[in-house]
Amino acid sequence: MSEEAFEEKGTIAKTKRFIFTAQDMDHFKTSDAKRDLLSFVTALGRSTINTSYVFEPSNPLEGLSPGLASFHGSLQAISSTWLKDMPPDENARVRFGNPMFKRWHARLTDRSRNIIKSIMDCHVKFVVSEQESTWDLSTLKECAESGAKAALTETLKDAPHADNTKEDQVIDELESYLVRSFGHAVRLDYGTGHECSLYVFLYALCKIGVFGNIPKTVAPSQDLLAPVALAITTQYLEICRGIQTDYFLEPAGSHGVWGLDDYHCVPFYIGACQMQNRAYGDKDFAPSSIHDGYIKSLKKGAPFFESSPMLDDISNLKSWAKVSGGLIRLFDGEVLNKKPVVQHFVFGEIFKATWESSGSEKVAPSSVFHGVHGVDAVAPSSHETQDQQAMSPTKAPCAK
């Protein structure tokens, strides 16, 4: 891949967390990062209202750039194969979070770099090199096949991984956002923070020009944003609903019955914007049609107004414009302005934190306590062999 495509970015540092305290949260609320992410998500939704683009599930690649067609191919391959390859463990006796999700997420971590490299390669080949602004279906299918192959091919354990080029540094940052977009492998949960990571990932792709052959200082048009908002979000949502239901991931930071569907926010907003487009929004798709949606299959055994009172209230609004306006305010107030959600965000050079963090990542200690003469008392398990660690059972005081 050509480094000239990223020449202006300079040296890109490893991503890291910057939000630890209330002071950090105050900085984030007024930061360019938060403003830009909110503006990007808002623009994605609004792009679907007045555009000539109409999403056709039978032809989801139409309107996408080559890089995004590659990403769509990866998402489609993940959705159609990974759950079949790693079905939930039926013998696991857990309330939330089937342990097989750890293997699913490990595969995501293992293959995410190849997925991103395919995006970049397609972008450079068909946009940077050829300077094209429109692409025929055969080109987009070629890129989608490349993305699918990246998602289906196991990464070689001994494959070299260098961080000394601008390309590698950009991919490192993108990888940090992508692997956080599908839940947490240890907590076995999924929430709006993970969903945000997907839109940070898309925002970063937009910033480096992957959305199309346009100057980086010019915002993408509605016709470029709308396919991303609808085709990419639809395919992402299909994956998320699969892992949420099959692996029964715990809702992270759920508001319970007062949430939307315990997991998502942005797709509801994009959908409400889409319904304002006359190509979709007829009388059969009034806000009351929410009652017929996926949410009723997720929350069974209770009346809709009890299981999902917020959605029930939304369904009584008279127009999708009011619904979309309320949902983007909800995203701002209940997602981006909530520390339990955004404290897990990581920042790099594309999605950048401009303040000094007041904390740092906690590292598990290797010693039990500090000795009086400056010598640490090291835990025995850190240097003893397995045979040395073996201890005889302690007898009860009354035993003879």
CSV table of C-alpha atoms in Angstrom, one decimal:
chain,number,residue,atom,x,y,z
A,1,MET,CA,0.0,0.0,0.0
A,2,SER,CA,1.2,3.5,-0.8
A,3,GLU,CA,2.4,5.5,2.2
A,4,GLU,CA,1.7,8.8,0.3
A,5,ALA,CA,-2.0,8.3,1.0
A,6,PHE,CA,-1.3,8.9,4.7
A,7,GLU,CA,1.7,11.2,4.5
A,8,GLU,CA,0.0,14.1,6.2
A,9,LYS,CA,-0.8,12.1,9.3
A,10,GLY,CA,2.8,11.9,10.5
A,11,THR,CA,3.8,9.6,13.3
A,12,ILE,CA,0.8,7.9,14.9
A,13,ALA,CA,1.0,6.7,18.5
A,14,LYS,CA,-0.6,3.7,20.0
A,15,THR,CA,-4.2,4.2,21.1
A,16,LYS,CA,-4.9,4.5,24.8
A,17,ARG,CA,-7.7,5.5,27.2
A,18,PHE,CA,-8.0,9.1,28.3
A,19,ILE,CA,-11.2,9.2,30.4
A,20,PHE,CA,-10.7,8.1,34.0
A,21,THR,CA,-12.1,10.8,36.2
A,22,ALA,CA,-14.9,13.4,36.2
A,23,GLN,CA,-12.3,16.0,35.2
A,24,ASP,CA,-11.4,13.9,32.1
A,25,MET,CA,-15.1,13.6,31.3
A,26,ASP,CA,-15.5,17.3,31.4
A,27,HIS,CA,-12.7,17.6,28.9
A,28,PHE,CA,-14.3,15.0,26.6
A,29,LYS,CA,-17.7,16.8,26.7
A,30,THR,CA,-16.1,19.9,25.2
A,31,SER,CA,-13.5,18.2,23.0
A,32,ASP,CA,-13.3,18.2,19.2
A,33,ALA,CA,-13.4,14.4,19.4
A,34,LYS,CA,-16.8,14.3,20.9
A,35,ARG,CA,-18.1,17.1,18.7
A,36,ASP,CA,-16.8,15.4,15.5
A,37,LEU,CA,-18.2,12.0,16.4
A,38,LEU,CA,-21.7,13.5,17.2
A,39,SER,CA,-21.6,15.5,14.0
A,40,PHE,CA,-20.6,12.4,12.0
A,41,VAL,CA,-23.4,10.2,13.4
A,42,THR,CA,-25.9,13.1,12.9
A,43,ALA,CA,-24.7,13.4,9.3
A,44,LEU,CA,-25.0,9.7,8.6
A,45,GLY,CA,-28.7,9.8,9.7
A,46,ARG,CA,-29.6,13.0,7.9
A,47,SER,CA,-27.9,11.7,4.7
A,48,THR,CA,-30.7,9.2,4.3
A,49,ILE,CA,-33.5,11.8,4.3
A,50,ASN,CA,-33.1,13.7,1.0
A,51,THR,CA,-30.7,11.5,-1.0
A,52,SER,CA,-31.5,9.9,-4.3
A,53,TYR,CA,-29.9,6.7,-2.9
A,54,VAL,CA,-32.3,3.9,-2.0
A,55,PHE,CA,-31.0,1.0,-0.1
A,56,GLU,CA,-31.8,-2.4,-1.7
A,57,PRO,CA,-31.0,-5.4,0.5
A,58,SER,CA,-30.5,-7.5,-2.7
A,59,ASN,CA,-27.8,-5.1,-3.9
A,60,PRO,CA,-26.1,-3.8,-0.7
A,61,LEU,CA,-22.8,-2.8,-2.4
A,62,GLU,CA,-24.4,-0.1,-4.6
A,63,GLY,CA,-23.1,3.4,-3.7
A,64,LEU,CA,-20.3,2.1,-1.5
A,65,SER,CA,-16.7,3.0,-2.1
A,66,PRO,CA,-14.2,0.2,-2.9
A,67,GLY,CA,-12.8,0.2,0.7
A,68,LEU,CA,-16.3,0.1,2.2
A,69,ALA,CA,-17.4,-2.6,-0.2
A,70,SER,CA,-14.5,-4.6,1.2
A,71,PHE,CA,-15.6,-4.0,4.7
A,72,HIS,CA,-19.1,-5.0,3.8
A,73,GLY,CA,-17.8,-8.2,2.4
A,74,SER,CA,-16.0,-8.9,5.7
A,75,LEU,CA,-19.1,-8.2,7.7
A,76,GLN,CA,-21.2,-10.4,5.5
A,77,ALA,CA,-18.7,-13.3,5.8
A,78,ILE,CA,-18.6,-12.9,9.6
A,79,SER,CA,-22.4,-12.9,9.8
A,80,SER,CA,-22.8,-16.0,7.6
A,81,THR,CA,-20.0,-18.3,8.9
A,82,TRP,CA,-18.5,-17.4,12.3
A,83,LEU,CA,-21.6,-18.4,14.5
A,84,LYS,CA,-21.9,-21.6,12.5
A,85,ASP,CA,-18.2,-22.4,13.1
A,86,MET,CA,-18.5,-21.6,16.9
A,87,PRO,CA,-22.0,-22.3,18.1
A,88,PRO,CA,-22.8,-21.5,21.7
A,89,ASP,CA,-21.8,-24.1,24.3
A,90,GLU,CA,-25.1,-25.8,25.2
A,91,ASN,CA,-23.7,-27.2,28.4
A,92,ALA,CA,-22.6,-23.8,29.8
A,93,ARG,CA,-24.8,-23.0,32.9
A,94,VAL,CA,-24.6,-19.2,32.8
A,95,ARG,CA,-27.2,-16.5,33.2
A,96,PHE,CA,-25.4,-14.2,30.8
A,97,GLY,CA,-22.5,-14.6,28.4
A,98,ASN,CA,-21.9,-18.0,26.7
A,99,PRO,CA,-18.2,-18.7,27.1
A,100,MET,CA,-17.9,-19.6,23.4
A,101,PHE,CA,-18.1,-15.9,22.7
A,102,LYS,CA,-14.5,-15.7,23.8
A,103,ARG,CA,-13.4,-17.8,20.9
A,104,TRP,CA,-15.6,-15.8,18.5
A,105,HIS,CA,-13.9,-12.6,19.8
A,106,ALA,CA,-10.4,-14.1,19.6
A,107,ARG,CA,-11.0,-14.8,15.9
A,108,LEU,CA,-12.1,-11.2,15.5
A,109,THR,CA,-8.9,-10.0,17.1
A,110,ASP,CA,-6.8,-12.4,15.1
A,111,ARG,CA,-8.3,-11.4,11.7
A,112,SER,CA,-9.1,-7.7,12.2
A,113,ARG,CA,-5.8,-6.6,10.8
A,114,ASN,CA,-6.3,-8.5,7.6
A,115,ILE,CA,-9.8,-7.0,7.3
A,116,ILE,CA,-8.4,-3.5,7.6
A,117,LYS,CA,-5.6,-4.2,5.2
A,118,SER,CA,-8.1,-5.4,2.6
A,119,ILE,CA,-10.0,-2.1,3.1
A,120,MET,CA,-6.9,-0.1,2.5
A,121,ASP,CA,-5.7,-2.1,-0.4
A,122,CYS,CA,-9.0,-1.7,-2.3
A,123,HIS,CA,-9.0,2.0,-1.5
A,124,VAL,CA,-5.5,2.5,-2.8
A,125,LYS,CA,-6.0,0.3,-5.9
A,126,PHE,CA,-9.3,1.8,-7.1
A,127,VAL,CA,-9.3,5.3,-5.6
A,128,VAL,CA,-5.8,6.6,-5.0
A,129,SER,CA,-4.2,4.9,-8.0
A,130,GLU,CA,-6.9,5.2,-10.6
A,131,GLN,CA,-8.5,8.4,-9.3
A,132,GLU,CA,-12.0,7.2,-10.0
A,133,SER,CA,-15.1,8.7,-8.4
A,134,THR,CA,-17.6,6.0,-9.4
A,135,TRP,CA,-17.2,2.3,-9.5
A,136,ASP,CA,-19.1,-0.4,-11.4
A,137,LEU,CA,-20.6,-3.4,-9.6
A,138,SER,CA,-17.8,-5.8,-10.7
A,139,THR,CA,-15.2,-3.6,-9.0
A,140,LEU,CA,-17.3,-3.5,-5.8
A,141,LYS,CA,-17.8,-7.3,-5.9
A,142,GLU,CA,-14.1,-7.8,-6.3
A,143,CYS,CA,-13.5,-5.7,-3.2
A,144,ALA,CA,-16.2,-7.5,-1.3
A,145,GLU,CA,-14.7,-10.8,-2.1
A,146,SER,CA,-11.3,-9.5,-0.9
A,147,GLY,CA,-12.9,-8.5,2.4
A,148,ALA,CA,-14.7,-11.8,2.8
A,149,LYS,CA,-11.5,-13.7,2.2
A,150,ALA,CA,-9.8,-11.6,4.9
A,151,ALA,CA,-12.5,-12.5,7.4
A,152,LEU,CA,-12.5,-16.2,6.5
A,153,THR,CA,-8.7,-16.8,6.4
A,154,GLU,CA,-6.8,-17.7,9.5
A,155,THR,CA,-3.9,-15.4,10.2
A,156,LEU,CA,-0.5,-17.1,10.2
A,157,LYS,CA,0.9,-17.1,13.8
A,158,ASP,CA,4.4,-16.2,12.5
A,159,ALA,CA,3.2,-13.5,10.1
A,160,PRO,CA,5.5,-10.4,10.4
A,161,HIS,CA,3.9,-7.4,12.0
A,162,ALA,CA,5.9,-4.2,11.7
A,163,ASP,CA,4.9,-0.8,13.1
A,164,ASN,CA,7.5,1.3,11.4
A,165,THR,CA,5.5,2.6,8.5
A,166,LYS,CA,2.6,5.1,8.4
A,167,GLU,CA,0.4,2.4,6.9
A,168,ASP,CA,1.0,0.1,9.9
A,169,GLN,CA,0.5,2.9,12.4
A,170,VAL,CA,-2.8,3.8,10.8
A,171,ILE,CA,-3.9,0.2,10.7
A,172,ASP,CA,-3.0,-0.2,14.4
A,173,GLU,CA,-5.3,2.7,15.3
A,174,LEU,CA,-8.2,1.4,13.1
A,175,GLU,CA,-7.7,-2.1,14.6
A,176,SER,CA,-8.2,-0.7,18.1
A,177,TYR,CA,-11.6,0.7,17.2
A,178,LEU,CA,-12.7,-2.4,15.2
A,179,VAL,CA,-12.0,-5.0,17.8
A,180,ARG,CA,-14.0,-3.0,20.4
A,181,SER,CA,-17.1,-2.8,18.2
A,182,PHE,CA,-18.5,-6.3,19.0
A,183,GLY,CA,-18.6,-6.6,22.7
A,184,HIS,CA,-16.1,-7.4,25.5
A,185,ALA,CA,-14.5,-10.8,25.5
A,186,VAL,CA,-13.9,-11.0,29.3
A,187,ARG,CA,-17.1,-9.4,30.6
A,188,LEU,CA,-19.1,-11.1,27.9
A,189,ASP,CA,-21.3,-8.1,27.4
A,190,TYR,CA,-22.3,-5.6,24.6
A,191,GLY,CA,-23.6,-2.1,24.9
A,192,THR,CA,-23.8,1.3,23.3
A,193,GLY,CA,-20.1,1.9,24.0
A,194,HIS,CA,-19.2,-1.0,21.7
A,195,GLU,CA,-21.6,0.4,19.1
A,196,CYS,CA,-19.9,3.7,19.4
A,197,SER,CA,-16.6,2.1,18.6
A,198,LEU,CA,-18.0,1.0,15.2
A,199,TYR,CA,-18.9,4.6,14.4
A,200,VAL,CA,-15.5,5.8,15.6
A,201,PHE,CA,-14.0,3.2,13.2
A,202,LEU,CA,-16.2,4.5,10.3
A,203,TYR,CA,-15.4,8.1,11.3
A,204,ALA,CA,-11.6,7.3,11.1
A,205,LEU,CA,-12.1,5.7,7.7
A,206,CYS,CA,-13.9,8.9,6.6
A,207,LYS,CA,-11.1,11.1,7.9
A,208,ILE,CA,-8.4,9.2,5.9
A,209,GLY,CA,-10.5,9.4,2.7
A,210,VAL,CA,-11.9,5.9,2.4
A,211,PHE,CA,-15.4,7.1,1.7
A,212,GLY,CA,-14.6,8.2,-1.8
A,213,ASN,CA,-12.4,10.2,-4.1
A,214,ILE,CA,-12.8,13.6,-2.4
A,215,PRO,CA,-10.4,16.0,-0.8
A,216,LYS,CA,-9.9,15.2,2.9
A,217,THR,CA,-10.9,18.8,3.7
A,218,VAL,CA,-14.3,18.3,2.1
A,219,ALA,CA,-17.2,16.6,3.9
A,220,PRO,CA,-18.6,13.6,2.1
A,221,SER,CA,-21.8,14.2,0.2
A,222,GLN,CA,-25.2,12.7,1.2
A,223,ASP,CA,-24.9,10.2,-1.7
A,224,LEU,CA,-21.6,8.9,-0.2
A,225,LEU,CA,-22.8,8.8,3.4
A,226,ALA,CA,-26.2,7.2,2.9
A,227,PRO,CA,-24.9,3.8,1.6
A,228,VAL,CA,-22.6,3.7,4.7
A,229,ALA,CA,-25.5,4.6,7.0
A,230,LEU,CA,-27.8,1.9,5.7
A,231,ALA,CA,-25.7,-0.9,4.1
A,232,ILE,CA,-22.9,-1.0,6.6
A,233,THR,CA,-25.2,-0.5,9.7
A,234,THR,CA,-27.6,-3.2,8.4
A,235,GLN,CA,-24.8,-5.7,8.1
A,236,TYR,CA,-23.2,-4.8,11.4
A,237,LEU,CA,-26.6,-5.0,13.1
A,238,GLU,CA,-27.1,-8.5,11.7
A,239,ILE,CA,-23.9,-9.7,13.3
A,240,CYS,CA,-24.6,-8.0,16.6
A,241,ARG,CA,-28.1,-9.5,16.9
A,242,GLY,CA,-26.6,-12.9,16.2
A,243,ILE,CA,-24.0,-12.7,18.9
A,244,GLN,CA,-26.4,-11.1,21.4
A,245,THR,CA,-29.0,-13.8,21.0
A,246,ASP,CA,-26.9,-16.8,20.4
A,247,TYR,CA,-24.2,-16.0,23.0
A,248,PHE,CA,-26.7,-14.2,25.3
A,249,LEU,CA,-24.4,-11.3,25.9
A,250,GLU,CA,-25.2,-9.2,29.0
A,251,PRO,CA,-26.4,-5.7,28.2
A,252,ALA,CA,-23.6,-3.4,29.2
A,253,GLY,CA,-25.0,-0.3,31.0
A,254,SER,CA,-28.5,-1.2,30.1
A,255,HIS,CA,-31.3,1.0,31.3
A,256,GLY,CA,-33.5,-2.0,31.6
A,257,VAL,CA,-37.0,-1.5,30.4
A,258,TRP,CA,-36.3,2.2,29.9
A,259,GLY,CA,-33.7,1.5,27.2
A,260,LEU,CA,-34.5,1.1,23.6
A,261,ASP,CA,-33.5,-2.5,23.1
A,262,ASP,CA,-30.8,-2.9,25.8
A,263,TYR,CA,-28.0,-2.9,23.3
A,264,HIS,CA,-28.3,-0.2,20.6
A,265,CYS,CA,-29.1,3.5,20.0
A,266,VAL,CA,-27.6,4.7,16.7
A,267,PRO,CA,-29.5,2.3,14.3
A,268,PHE,CA,-32.8,3.5,15.8
A,269,TYR,CA,-31.8,7.1,14.9
A,270,ILE,CA,-30.7,6.2,11.4
A,271,GLY,CA,-33.9,4.3,10.8
A,272,ALA,CA,-36.0,7.2,12.0
A,273,CYS,CA,-34.2,9.4,9.5
A,274,GLN,CA,-34.6,6.9,6.7
A,275,MET,CA,-38.3,6.8,7.2
A,276,GLN,CA,-38.5,10.5,6.4
A,277,ASN,CA,-37.4,9.7,2.9
A,278,ARG,CA,-40.4,9.4,0.6
A,279,ALA,CA,-38.9,6.4,-1.0
A,280,TYR,CA,-39.6,4.5,2.3
A,281,GLY,CA,-42.0,6.6,4.4
A,282,ASP,CA,-45.5,5.8,3.5
A,283,LYS,CA,-48.5,5.1,5.8
A,284,ASP,CA,-47.4,1.5,6.3
A,285,PHE,CA,-44.3,2.8,8.1
A,286,ALA,CA,-45.6,5.3,10.6
A,287,PRO,CA,-43.9,5.4,14.0
A,288,SER,CA,-46.6,3.0,15.3
A,289,SER,CA,-45.0,0.3,13.1
A,290,ILE,CA,-42.3,0.0,15.9
A,291,HIS,CA,-44.8,-2.4,17.6
A,292,ASP,CA,-44.1,-4.9,14.7
A,293,GLY,CA,-40.4,-4.8,15.0
A,294,TYR,CA,-37.6,-7.1,16.2
A,295,ILE,CA,-37.8,-5.7,19.7
A,296,LYS,CA,-41.0,-7.6,20.4
A,297,SER,CA,-39.2,-10.9,19.6
A,298,LEU,CA,-36.4,-9.9,22.0
A,299,LYS,CA,-38.6,-9.0,24.9
A,300,LYS,CA,-41.2,-11.6,25.2
A,301,GLY,CA,-43.8,-12.3,27.9
A,302,ALA,CA,-44.9,-8.8,28.7
A,303,PRO,CA,-47.0,-6.1,27.0
A,304,PHE,CA,-45.0,-3.8,24.8
A,305,PHE,CA,-45.7,-0.7,27.0
A,306,GLU,CA,-44.3,-2.5,30.0
A,307,SER,CA,-41.2,-4.2,28.4
A,308,SER,CA,-40.3,-1.2,26.2
A,309,PRO,CA,-42.0,2.0,27.5
A,310,MET,CA,-39.6,4.4,25.8
A,311,LEU,CA,-40.2,2.8,22.4
A,312,ASP,CA,-43.9,2.7,23.1
A,313,ASP,CA,-43.8,6.5,23.8
A,314,ILE,CA,-41.9,7.0,20.6
A,315,SER,CA,-44.5,5.0,18.6
A,316,ASN,CA,-47.1,7.5,19.6
A,317,LEU,CA,-45.3,10.5,18.0
A,318,LYS,CA,-46.8,11.8,14.8
A,319,SER,CA,-43.8,12.1,12.6
A,320,TRP,CA,-40.4,10.5,12.1
A,321,ALA,CA,-38.8,13.9,12.2
A,322,LYS,CA,-39.7,14.2,15.9
A,323,VAL,CA,-38.5,10.7,16.5
A,324,SER,CA,-35.1,11.3,14.9
A,325,GLY,CA,-34.6,14.6,16.7
A,326,GLY,CA,-35.3,13.0,20.0
A,327,LEU,CA,-33.1,10.0,19.3
A,328,ILE,CA,-30.0,12.0,18.4
A,329,ARG,CA,-30.5,14.0,21.6
A,330,LEU,CA,-30.7,10.7,23.5
A,331,PHE,CA,-27.5,9.5,21.9
A,332,ASP,CA,-25.8,12.7,22.9
A,333,GLY,CA,-27.2,12.8,26.5
A,334,GLU,CA,-27.3,9.2,27.4
A,335,VAL,CA,-24.4,7.8,25.5
A,336,LEU,CA,-21.7,10.4,24.8
A,337,ASN,CA,-22.3,12.3,28.0
A,338,LYS,CA,-22.2,9.3,30.3
A,339,LYS,CA,-18.8,8.3,31.8
A,340,PRO,CA,-19.7,4.6,32.3
A,341,VAL,CA,-20.1,4.4,28.5
A,342,VAL,CA,-17.3,6.5,27.1
A,343,GLN,CA,-14.6,5.8,29.8
A,344,HIS,CA,-13.6,2.8,27.7
A,345,PHE,CA,-13.0,4.8,24.5
A,346,VAL,CA,-9.5,4.7,23.2
A,347,PHE,CA,-7.9,7.6,21.3
A,348,GLY,CA,-5.1,7.9,18.7
A,349,GLU,CA,-4.2,10.5,16.1
A,350,ILE,CA,-7.2,10.2,13.9
A,351,PHE,CA,-9.7,10.2,16.8
A,352,LYS,CA,-7.7,12.4,19.1
A,353,ALA,CA,-7.8,13.4,22.7
A,354,THR,CA,-6.4,16.9,23.2
A,355,TRP,CA,-6.2,17.0,27.0
A,356,GLU,CA,-3.8,15.5,29.5
A,357,SER,CA,-5.3,12.4,31.1
A,358,SER,CA,-5.6,12.5,34.9
A,359,GLY,CA,-5.1,8.7,35.2
A,360,SER,CA,-3.6,5.7,33.5
A,361,GLU,CA,-4.5,2.1,32.8
A,362,LYS,CA,-4.2,-0.1,35.9
A,363,VAL,CA,-1.6,-2.9,35.7
A,364,ALA,CA,-2.0,-6.1,37.8
A,365,PRO,CA,0.7,-6.1,40.5
A,366,SER,CA,3.5,-8.6,40.5
A,367,SER,CA,4.3,-8.1,44.2
A,368,VAL,CA,2.3,-8.4,47.4
A,369,PHE,CA,3.8,-5.5,49.3
A,370,HIS,CA,6.9,-3.3,49.5
A,371,GLY,CA,9.6,-4.3,51.9
A,372,VAL,CA,10.9,-2.0,54.6
A,373,HIS,CA,14.4,-1.7,52.9
A,374,GLY,CA,13.1,-1.1,49.4
A,375,VAL,CA,13.0,-4.8,48.6
A,376,ASP,CA,9.6,-6.0,47.2
A,377,ALA,CA,8.1,-9.1,48.6
A,378,VAL,CA,7.3,-11.0,45.4
A,379,ALA,CA,4.5,-13.4,45.1
A,380,PRO,CA,5.8,-16.9,45.2
A,381,SER,CA,3.9,-17.8,42.1
A,382,SER,CA,5.9,-15.3,40.1
A,383,HIS,CA,9.2,-17.3,40.4
A,384,GLU,CA,8.6,-20.7,41.9
A,385,THR,CA,8.1,-23.8,39.9
A,386,GLN,CA,4.9,-25.7,39.9
A,387,ASP,CA,6.3,-28.3,42.2
A,388,GLN,CA,7.5,-25.7,44.6
A,389,GLN,CA,4.1,-24.0,44.7
A,390,ALA,CA,2.4,-27.3,45.8
A,391,MET,CA,1.4,-27.0,49.4
A,392,SER,CA,0.1,-29.6,51.8
A,393,PRO,CA,-3.4,-28.9,53.1
A,394,THR,CA,-3.7,-27.0,56.4
A,395,LYS,CA,-5.1,-29.0,59.3
A,396,ALA,CA,-7.9,-27.8,61.4
A,397,PRO,CA,-6.9,-26.6,64.9
A,398,CYS,CA,-8.8,-29.4,66.5
A,399,ALA,CA,-7.1,-32.1,64.4
A,400,LYS,CA,-4.5,-34.4,66.0
